[in-house]
Short mmCIF file of C-alpha atoms and ligand atoms in Angstrom, two decimals:
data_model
loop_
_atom_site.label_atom_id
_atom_site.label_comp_id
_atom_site.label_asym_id
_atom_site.label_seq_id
_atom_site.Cartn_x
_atom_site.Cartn_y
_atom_site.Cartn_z
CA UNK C 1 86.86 124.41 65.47
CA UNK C 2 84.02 123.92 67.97
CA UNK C 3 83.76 120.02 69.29
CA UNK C 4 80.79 119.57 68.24
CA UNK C 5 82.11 120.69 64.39
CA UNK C 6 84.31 117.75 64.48
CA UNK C 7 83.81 114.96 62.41
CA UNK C 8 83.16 111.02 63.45
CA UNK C 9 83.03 108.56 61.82
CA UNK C 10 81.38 104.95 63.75
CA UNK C 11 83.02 101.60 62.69
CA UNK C 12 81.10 98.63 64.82
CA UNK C 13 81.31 94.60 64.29
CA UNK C 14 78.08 92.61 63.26
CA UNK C 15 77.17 91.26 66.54
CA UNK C 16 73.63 92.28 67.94
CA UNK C 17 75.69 93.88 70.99
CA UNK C 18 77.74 96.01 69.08
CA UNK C 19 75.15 97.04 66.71
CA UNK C 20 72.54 98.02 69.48
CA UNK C 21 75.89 100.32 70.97
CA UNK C 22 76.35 101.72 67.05
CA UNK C 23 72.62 103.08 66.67
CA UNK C 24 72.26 104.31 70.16
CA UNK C 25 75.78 106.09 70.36
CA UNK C 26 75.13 107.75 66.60
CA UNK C 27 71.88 109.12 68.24
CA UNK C 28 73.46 110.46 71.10
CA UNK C 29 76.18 112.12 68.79
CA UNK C 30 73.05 113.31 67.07
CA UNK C 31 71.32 114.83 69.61
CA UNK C 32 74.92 116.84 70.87
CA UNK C 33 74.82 117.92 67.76
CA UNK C 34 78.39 116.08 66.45
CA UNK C 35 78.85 115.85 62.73
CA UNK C 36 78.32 112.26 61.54
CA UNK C 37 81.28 111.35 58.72
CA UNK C 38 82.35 108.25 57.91
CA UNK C 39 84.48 109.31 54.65
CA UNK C 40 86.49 111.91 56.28
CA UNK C 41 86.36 111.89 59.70
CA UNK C 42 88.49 113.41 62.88
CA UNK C 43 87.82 111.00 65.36
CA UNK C 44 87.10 107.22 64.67
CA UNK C 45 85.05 105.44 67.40
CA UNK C 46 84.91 101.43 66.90
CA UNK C 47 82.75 99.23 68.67
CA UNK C 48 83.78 96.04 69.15
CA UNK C 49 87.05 94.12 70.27
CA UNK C 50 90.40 95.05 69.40
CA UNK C 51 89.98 93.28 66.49
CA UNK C 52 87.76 95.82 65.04
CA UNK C 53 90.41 98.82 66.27
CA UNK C 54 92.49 96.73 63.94
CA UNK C 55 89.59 96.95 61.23
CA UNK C 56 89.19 100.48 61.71
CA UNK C 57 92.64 101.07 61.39
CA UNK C 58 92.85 99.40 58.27
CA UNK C 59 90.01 101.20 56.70
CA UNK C 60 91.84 104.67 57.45
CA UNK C 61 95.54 103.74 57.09
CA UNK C 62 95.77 106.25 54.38
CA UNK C 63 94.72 109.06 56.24
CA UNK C 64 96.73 108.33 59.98
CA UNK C 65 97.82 111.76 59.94
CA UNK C 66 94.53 113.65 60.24
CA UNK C 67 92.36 110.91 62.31
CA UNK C 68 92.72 109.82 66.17
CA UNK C 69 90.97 106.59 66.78
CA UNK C 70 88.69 105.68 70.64
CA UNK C 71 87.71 102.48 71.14
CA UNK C 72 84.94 100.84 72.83
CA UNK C 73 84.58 97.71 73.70
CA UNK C 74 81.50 95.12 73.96
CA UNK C 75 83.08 92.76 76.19
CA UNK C 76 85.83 93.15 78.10
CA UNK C 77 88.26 95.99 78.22
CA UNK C 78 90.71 95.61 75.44
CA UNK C 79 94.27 96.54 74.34
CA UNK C 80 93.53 99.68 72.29
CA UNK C 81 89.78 100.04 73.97
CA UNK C 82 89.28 103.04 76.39
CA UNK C 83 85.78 102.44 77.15
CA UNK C 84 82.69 99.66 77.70
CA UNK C 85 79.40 100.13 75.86
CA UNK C 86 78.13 101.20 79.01
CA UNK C 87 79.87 104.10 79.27
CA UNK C 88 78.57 106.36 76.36
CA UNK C 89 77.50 108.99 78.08
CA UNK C 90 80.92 109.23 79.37
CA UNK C 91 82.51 109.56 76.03
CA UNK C 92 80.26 112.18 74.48
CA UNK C 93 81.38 114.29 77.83
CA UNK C 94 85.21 113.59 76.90
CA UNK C 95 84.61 114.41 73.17
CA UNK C 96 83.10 117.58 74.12
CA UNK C 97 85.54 118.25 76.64
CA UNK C 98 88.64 117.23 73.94
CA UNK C 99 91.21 120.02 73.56
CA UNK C 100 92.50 117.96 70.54
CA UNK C 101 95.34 115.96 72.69
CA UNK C 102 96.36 112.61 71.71
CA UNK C 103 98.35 109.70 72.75
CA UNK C 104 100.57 108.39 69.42
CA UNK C 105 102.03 105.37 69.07
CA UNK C 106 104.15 103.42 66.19
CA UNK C 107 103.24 101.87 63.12
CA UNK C 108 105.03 98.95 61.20
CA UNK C 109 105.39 99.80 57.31
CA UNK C 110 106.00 95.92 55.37
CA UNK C 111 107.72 96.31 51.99
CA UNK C 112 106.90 93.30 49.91
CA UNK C 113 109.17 92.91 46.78
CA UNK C 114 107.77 90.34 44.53
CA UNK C 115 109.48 88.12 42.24
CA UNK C 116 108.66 89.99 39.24
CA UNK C 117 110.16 93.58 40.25
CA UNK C 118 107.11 94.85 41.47
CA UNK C 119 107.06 96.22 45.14
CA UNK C 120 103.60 96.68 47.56
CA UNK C 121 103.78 98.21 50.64
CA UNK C 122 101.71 97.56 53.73
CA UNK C 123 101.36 98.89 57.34
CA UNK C 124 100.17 96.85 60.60
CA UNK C 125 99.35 98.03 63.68
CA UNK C 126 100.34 94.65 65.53
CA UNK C 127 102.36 92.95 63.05
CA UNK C 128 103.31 91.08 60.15
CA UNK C 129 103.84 87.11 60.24
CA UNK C 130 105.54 85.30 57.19
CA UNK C 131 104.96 81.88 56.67
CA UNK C 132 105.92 79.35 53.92
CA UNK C 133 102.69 77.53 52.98
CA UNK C 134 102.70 74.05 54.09
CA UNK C 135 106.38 73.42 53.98
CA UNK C 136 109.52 74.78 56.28
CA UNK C 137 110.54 78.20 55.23
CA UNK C 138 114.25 78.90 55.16
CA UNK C 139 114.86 82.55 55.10
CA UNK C 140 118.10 84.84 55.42
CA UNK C 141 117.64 87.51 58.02
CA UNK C 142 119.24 90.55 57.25
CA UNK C 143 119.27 93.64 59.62
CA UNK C 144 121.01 96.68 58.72
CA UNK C 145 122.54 95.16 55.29
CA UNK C 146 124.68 92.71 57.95
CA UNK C 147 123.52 89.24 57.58
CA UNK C 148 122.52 87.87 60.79
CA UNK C 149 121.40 84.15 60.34
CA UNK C 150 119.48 81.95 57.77
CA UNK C 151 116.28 80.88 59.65
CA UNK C 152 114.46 77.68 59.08
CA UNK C 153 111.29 76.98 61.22
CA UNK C 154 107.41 78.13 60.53
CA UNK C 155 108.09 81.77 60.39
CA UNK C 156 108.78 85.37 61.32
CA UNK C 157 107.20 87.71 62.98
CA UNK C 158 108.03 91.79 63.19
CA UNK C 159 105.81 93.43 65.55
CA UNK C 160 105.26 97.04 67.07
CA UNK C 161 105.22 98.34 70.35
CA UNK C 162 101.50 97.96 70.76
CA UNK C 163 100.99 94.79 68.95
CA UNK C 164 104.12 93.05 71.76
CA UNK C 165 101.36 91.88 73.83
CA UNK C 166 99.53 90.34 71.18
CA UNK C 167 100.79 87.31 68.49
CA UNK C 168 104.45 88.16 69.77
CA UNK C 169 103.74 87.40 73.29
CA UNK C 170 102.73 84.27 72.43
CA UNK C 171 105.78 83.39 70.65
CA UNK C 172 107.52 84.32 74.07
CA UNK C 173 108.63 87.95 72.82
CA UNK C 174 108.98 90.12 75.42
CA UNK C 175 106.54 93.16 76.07
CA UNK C 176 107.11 96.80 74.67
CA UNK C 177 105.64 99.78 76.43
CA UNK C 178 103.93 101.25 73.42
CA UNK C 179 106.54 104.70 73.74
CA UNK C 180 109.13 102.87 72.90
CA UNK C 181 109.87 103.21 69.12
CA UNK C 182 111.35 99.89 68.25
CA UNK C 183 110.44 96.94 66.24
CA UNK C 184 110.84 93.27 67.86
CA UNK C 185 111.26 90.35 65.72
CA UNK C 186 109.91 86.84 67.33
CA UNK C 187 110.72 83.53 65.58
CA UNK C 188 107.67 80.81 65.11
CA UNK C 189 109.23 77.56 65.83
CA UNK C 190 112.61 77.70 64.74
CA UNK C 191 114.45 74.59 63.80
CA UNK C 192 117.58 74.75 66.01
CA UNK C 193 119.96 71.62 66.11
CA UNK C 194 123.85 70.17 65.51
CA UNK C 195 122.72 71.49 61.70
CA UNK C 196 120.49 74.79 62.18
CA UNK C 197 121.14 77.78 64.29
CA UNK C 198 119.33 80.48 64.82
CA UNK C 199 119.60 83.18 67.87
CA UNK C 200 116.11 81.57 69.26
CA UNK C 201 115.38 84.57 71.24
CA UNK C 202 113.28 87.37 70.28
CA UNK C 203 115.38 90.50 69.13
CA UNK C 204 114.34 94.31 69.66
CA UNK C 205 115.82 96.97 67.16
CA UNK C 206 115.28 100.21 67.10
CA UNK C 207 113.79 103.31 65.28
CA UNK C 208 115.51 103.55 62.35
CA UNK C 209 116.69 100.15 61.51
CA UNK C 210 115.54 97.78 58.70
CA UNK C 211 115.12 93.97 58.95
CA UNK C 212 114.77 92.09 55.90
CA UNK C 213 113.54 88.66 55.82
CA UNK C 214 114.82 87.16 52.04
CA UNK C 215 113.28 83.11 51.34
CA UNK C 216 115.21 80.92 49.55
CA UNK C 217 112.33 79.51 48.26
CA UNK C 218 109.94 82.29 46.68
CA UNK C 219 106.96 79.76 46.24
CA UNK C 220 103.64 80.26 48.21
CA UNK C 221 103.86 81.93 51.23
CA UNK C 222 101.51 83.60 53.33
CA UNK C 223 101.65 87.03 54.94
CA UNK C 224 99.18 87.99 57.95
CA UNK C 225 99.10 91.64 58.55
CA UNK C 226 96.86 92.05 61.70
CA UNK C 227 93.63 90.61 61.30
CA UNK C 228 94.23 90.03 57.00
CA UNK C 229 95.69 87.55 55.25
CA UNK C 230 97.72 87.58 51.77
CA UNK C 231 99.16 84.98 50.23
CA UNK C 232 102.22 85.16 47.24
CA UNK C 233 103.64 82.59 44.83
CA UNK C 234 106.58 84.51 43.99
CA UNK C 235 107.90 86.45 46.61
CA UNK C 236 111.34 87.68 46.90
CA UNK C 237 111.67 89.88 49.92
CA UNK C 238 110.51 91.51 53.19
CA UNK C 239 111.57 94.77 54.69
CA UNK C 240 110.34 96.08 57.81
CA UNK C 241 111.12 99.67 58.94
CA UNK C 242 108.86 101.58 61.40
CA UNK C 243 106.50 103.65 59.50
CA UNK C 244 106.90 107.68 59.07
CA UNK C 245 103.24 107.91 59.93
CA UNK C 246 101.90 106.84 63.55
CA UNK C 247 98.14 105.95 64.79
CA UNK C 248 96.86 108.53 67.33
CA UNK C 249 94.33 107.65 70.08
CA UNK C 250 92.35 110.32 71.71
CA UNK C 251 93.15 111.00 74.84
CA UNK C 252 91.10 111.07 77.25
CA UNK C 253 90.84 110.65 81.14
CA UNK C 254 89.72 107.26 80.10
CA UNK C 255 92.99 106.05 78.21
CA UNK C 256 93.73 103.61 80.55
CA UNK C 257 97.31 103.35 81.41
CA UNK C 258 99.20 100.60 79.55
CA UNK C 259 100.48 98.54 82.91
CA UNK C 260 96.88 98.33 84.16
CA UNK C 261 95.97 97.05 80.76
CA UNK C 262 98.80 94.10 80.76
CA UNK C 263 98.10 93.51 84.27
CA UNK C 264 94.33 93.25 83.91
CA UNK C 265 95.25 91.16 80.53
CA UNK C 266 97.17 88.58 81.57
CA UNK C 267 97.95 88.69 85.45
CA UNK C 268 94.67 89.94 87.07
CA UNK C 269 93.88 89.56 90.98
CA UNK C 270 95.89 87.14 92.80
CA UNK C 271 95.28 86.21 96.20
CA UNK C 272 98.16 86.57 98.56
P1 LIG E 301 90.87 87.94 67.43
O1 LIG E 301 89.86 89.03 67.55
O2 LIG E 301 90.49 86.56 67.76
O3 LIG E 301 92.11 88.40 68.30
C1 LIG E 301 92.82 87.50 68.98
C2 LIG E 301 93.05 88.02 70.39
O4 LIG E 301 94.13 88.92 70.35
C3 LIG E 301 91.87 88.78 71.03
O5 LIG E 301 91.71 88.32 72.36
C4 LIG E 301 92.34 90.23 71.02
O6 LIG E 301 91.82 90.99 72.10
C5 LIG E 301 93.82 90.03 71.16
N1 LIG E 301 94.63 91.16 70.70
C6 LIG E 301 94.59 91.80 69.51
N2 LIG E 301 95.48 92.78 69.49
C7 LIG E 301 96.11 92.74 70.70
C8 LIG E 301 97.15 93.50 71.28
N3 LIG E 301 97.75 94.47 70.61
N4 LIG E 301 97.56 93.18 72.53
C9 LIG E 301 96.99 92.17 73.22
N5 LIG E 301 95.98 91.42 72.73
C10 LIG E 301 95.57 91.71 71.47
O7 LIG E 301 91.52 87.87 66.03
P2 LIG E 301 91.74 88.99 65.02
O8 LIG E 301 90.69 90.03 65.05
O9 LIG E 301 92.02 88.29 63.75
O10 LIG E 301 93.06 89.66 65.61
C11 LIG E 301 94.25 89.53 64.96
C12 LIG E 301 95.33 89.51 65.96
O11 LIG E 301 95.25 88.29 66.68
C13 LIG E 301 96.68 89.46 65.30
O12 LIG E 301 97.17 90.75 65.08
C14 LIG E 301 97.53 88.66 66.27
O13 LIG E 301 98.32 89.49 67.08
C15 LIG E 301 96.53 87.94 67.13
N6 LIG E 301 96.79 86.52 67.02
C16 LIG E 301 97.31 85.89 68.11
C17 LIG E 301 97.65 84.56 68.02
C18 LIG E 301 98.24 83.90 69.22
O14 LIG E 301 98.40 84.59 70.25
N7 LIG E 301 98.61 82.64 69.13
C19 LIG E 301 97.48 83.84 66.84
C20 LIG E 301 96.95 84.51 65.76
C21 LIG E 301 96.62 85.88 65.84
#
């Protein structure tokens, strides 16, 4: 297949920055000839933040196999964003330069089994927070069929590899290098006294283990996947398991590498 026979597809946000980037860059892709196709593309180029590499994964979950996502970035540069808006010309370059090579990291596949029997499944690219609505949510945390601890608090959260700099870092879970096929599970303010226990650190498992998170309660609770949010009145249980499909990224001489990003993230310069 020539490069210019591939197909991509352009997902952008609404802001007037990211929409100027989204008509230009289609008529670039125009004029190098590139096959505009949003239903079935190869390649996936969103223009935004990384919460719209988290949109765009969404909107092809079902087809991870086949697609590799780029992202570029409006603002700053990003956890899953390779390049700035200013650098179009750049890209078109790399995609006509691509040999096909990618850079593949894990996904997290959710298993939610509802009170009633019936069983949806999810995947996340960051993670998967559970939350009791309103109230504290007492769960039993299961990995590998051995119980590990009943958890009271505000929640749970299972994140990947790629999505351990994100909410999980925040709830002091450590950070993953993306290669690293392993799910870690972070607690959000656990209640931990003379009465409750749990471990209070975060906890890393690997490939092929299962953590299931089983309330007590099954009334309304809320489940954020990414950037969406779901919420359940009857829910009986979680299971997390790291998917058999993974998101691909093209690489390019542009995929930044992922110290640089965390340093550039959250340490910067400092002056000696
Ligand atoms: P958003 O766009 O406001 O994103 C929040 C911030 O998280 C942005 O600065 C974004 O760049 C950053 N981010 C997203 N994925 C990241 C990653 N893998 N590593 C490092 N930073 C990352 O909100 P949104 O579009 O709804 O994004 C949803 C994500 O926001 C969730 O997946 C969750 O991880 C994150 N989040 C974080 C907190 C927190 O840190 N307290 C709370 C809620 C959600």
């Amino acid at each position: 297949m020539k490069n210019t026979d591939k197909r991509i597809g352009i997902i952008s946000n609404r802001k007037r920055q990211s929409q100027e980037v989204y008509y230009l860059l289609k008529d670039k892709l125009r004029k190098n000839n590139f096959i505009l196709n949003d239903k079935n593309p190869d390649i996936v180029i969103s223009i935004g933040g990384d919460g719209m590499l988290l949109s765009a994964f969404h909107k092809y979950e079902n087809q991870l196999d086949r697609v590799r996502f780029v992202g570029l970035h409006t603002g700053h540069l990003g956890f899953y964003t390779d390049y700035r808006d200013f650098e179009l010309d750049k890209l078109i370059e790399n995609l006509k330069l691509d040999t096909g090579a990618k850079v593949s990291y894990p996904v997290l596949n959710v298993k939610i089994h509802h009170g009633d029997g019936e069983v949806s499944v999810k995947r996340a690219l960051n993670e998967a927070t559970i939350k009791r609505s309103g109230r504290t949510m007492v769960a039993d945390v299961v990995i590998n069929q051995v119980h590990f601890e009943r958890f009271r608090g505000d929640g749970i959260s299972v994140s990947t590899p790629t999505g351990s700099t994100a909410y999980n870092k925040s709830l002091g879970g450590a950070v993953l290098h993306p290669t690293i096929e392993a799910l870690q599970v972070a607690e959000v303010a656990s209640l931990n006294n003379r009465v409750f226990r749990t471990l209070g650190s975060s906890i890393i498992v690997p490939k092929k283990d299962k953590i299931e998170v089983i309330p007590t309660w099954s009334d309304r609770h809320s489940l954020s996947i990414d950037n969406q949010h779901f919420l359940y009145n009857n829910l009986s249980k979680i299971e997390y398991q790291i998917d058999h499909h993974k998101i691909h990224f093209l690489a390019t001489p542009s995929h930044t590498s992922f110290w640089n990003r965390v340093k550039d993230a959250f340490i910067g310069e400092v002056e000696e």
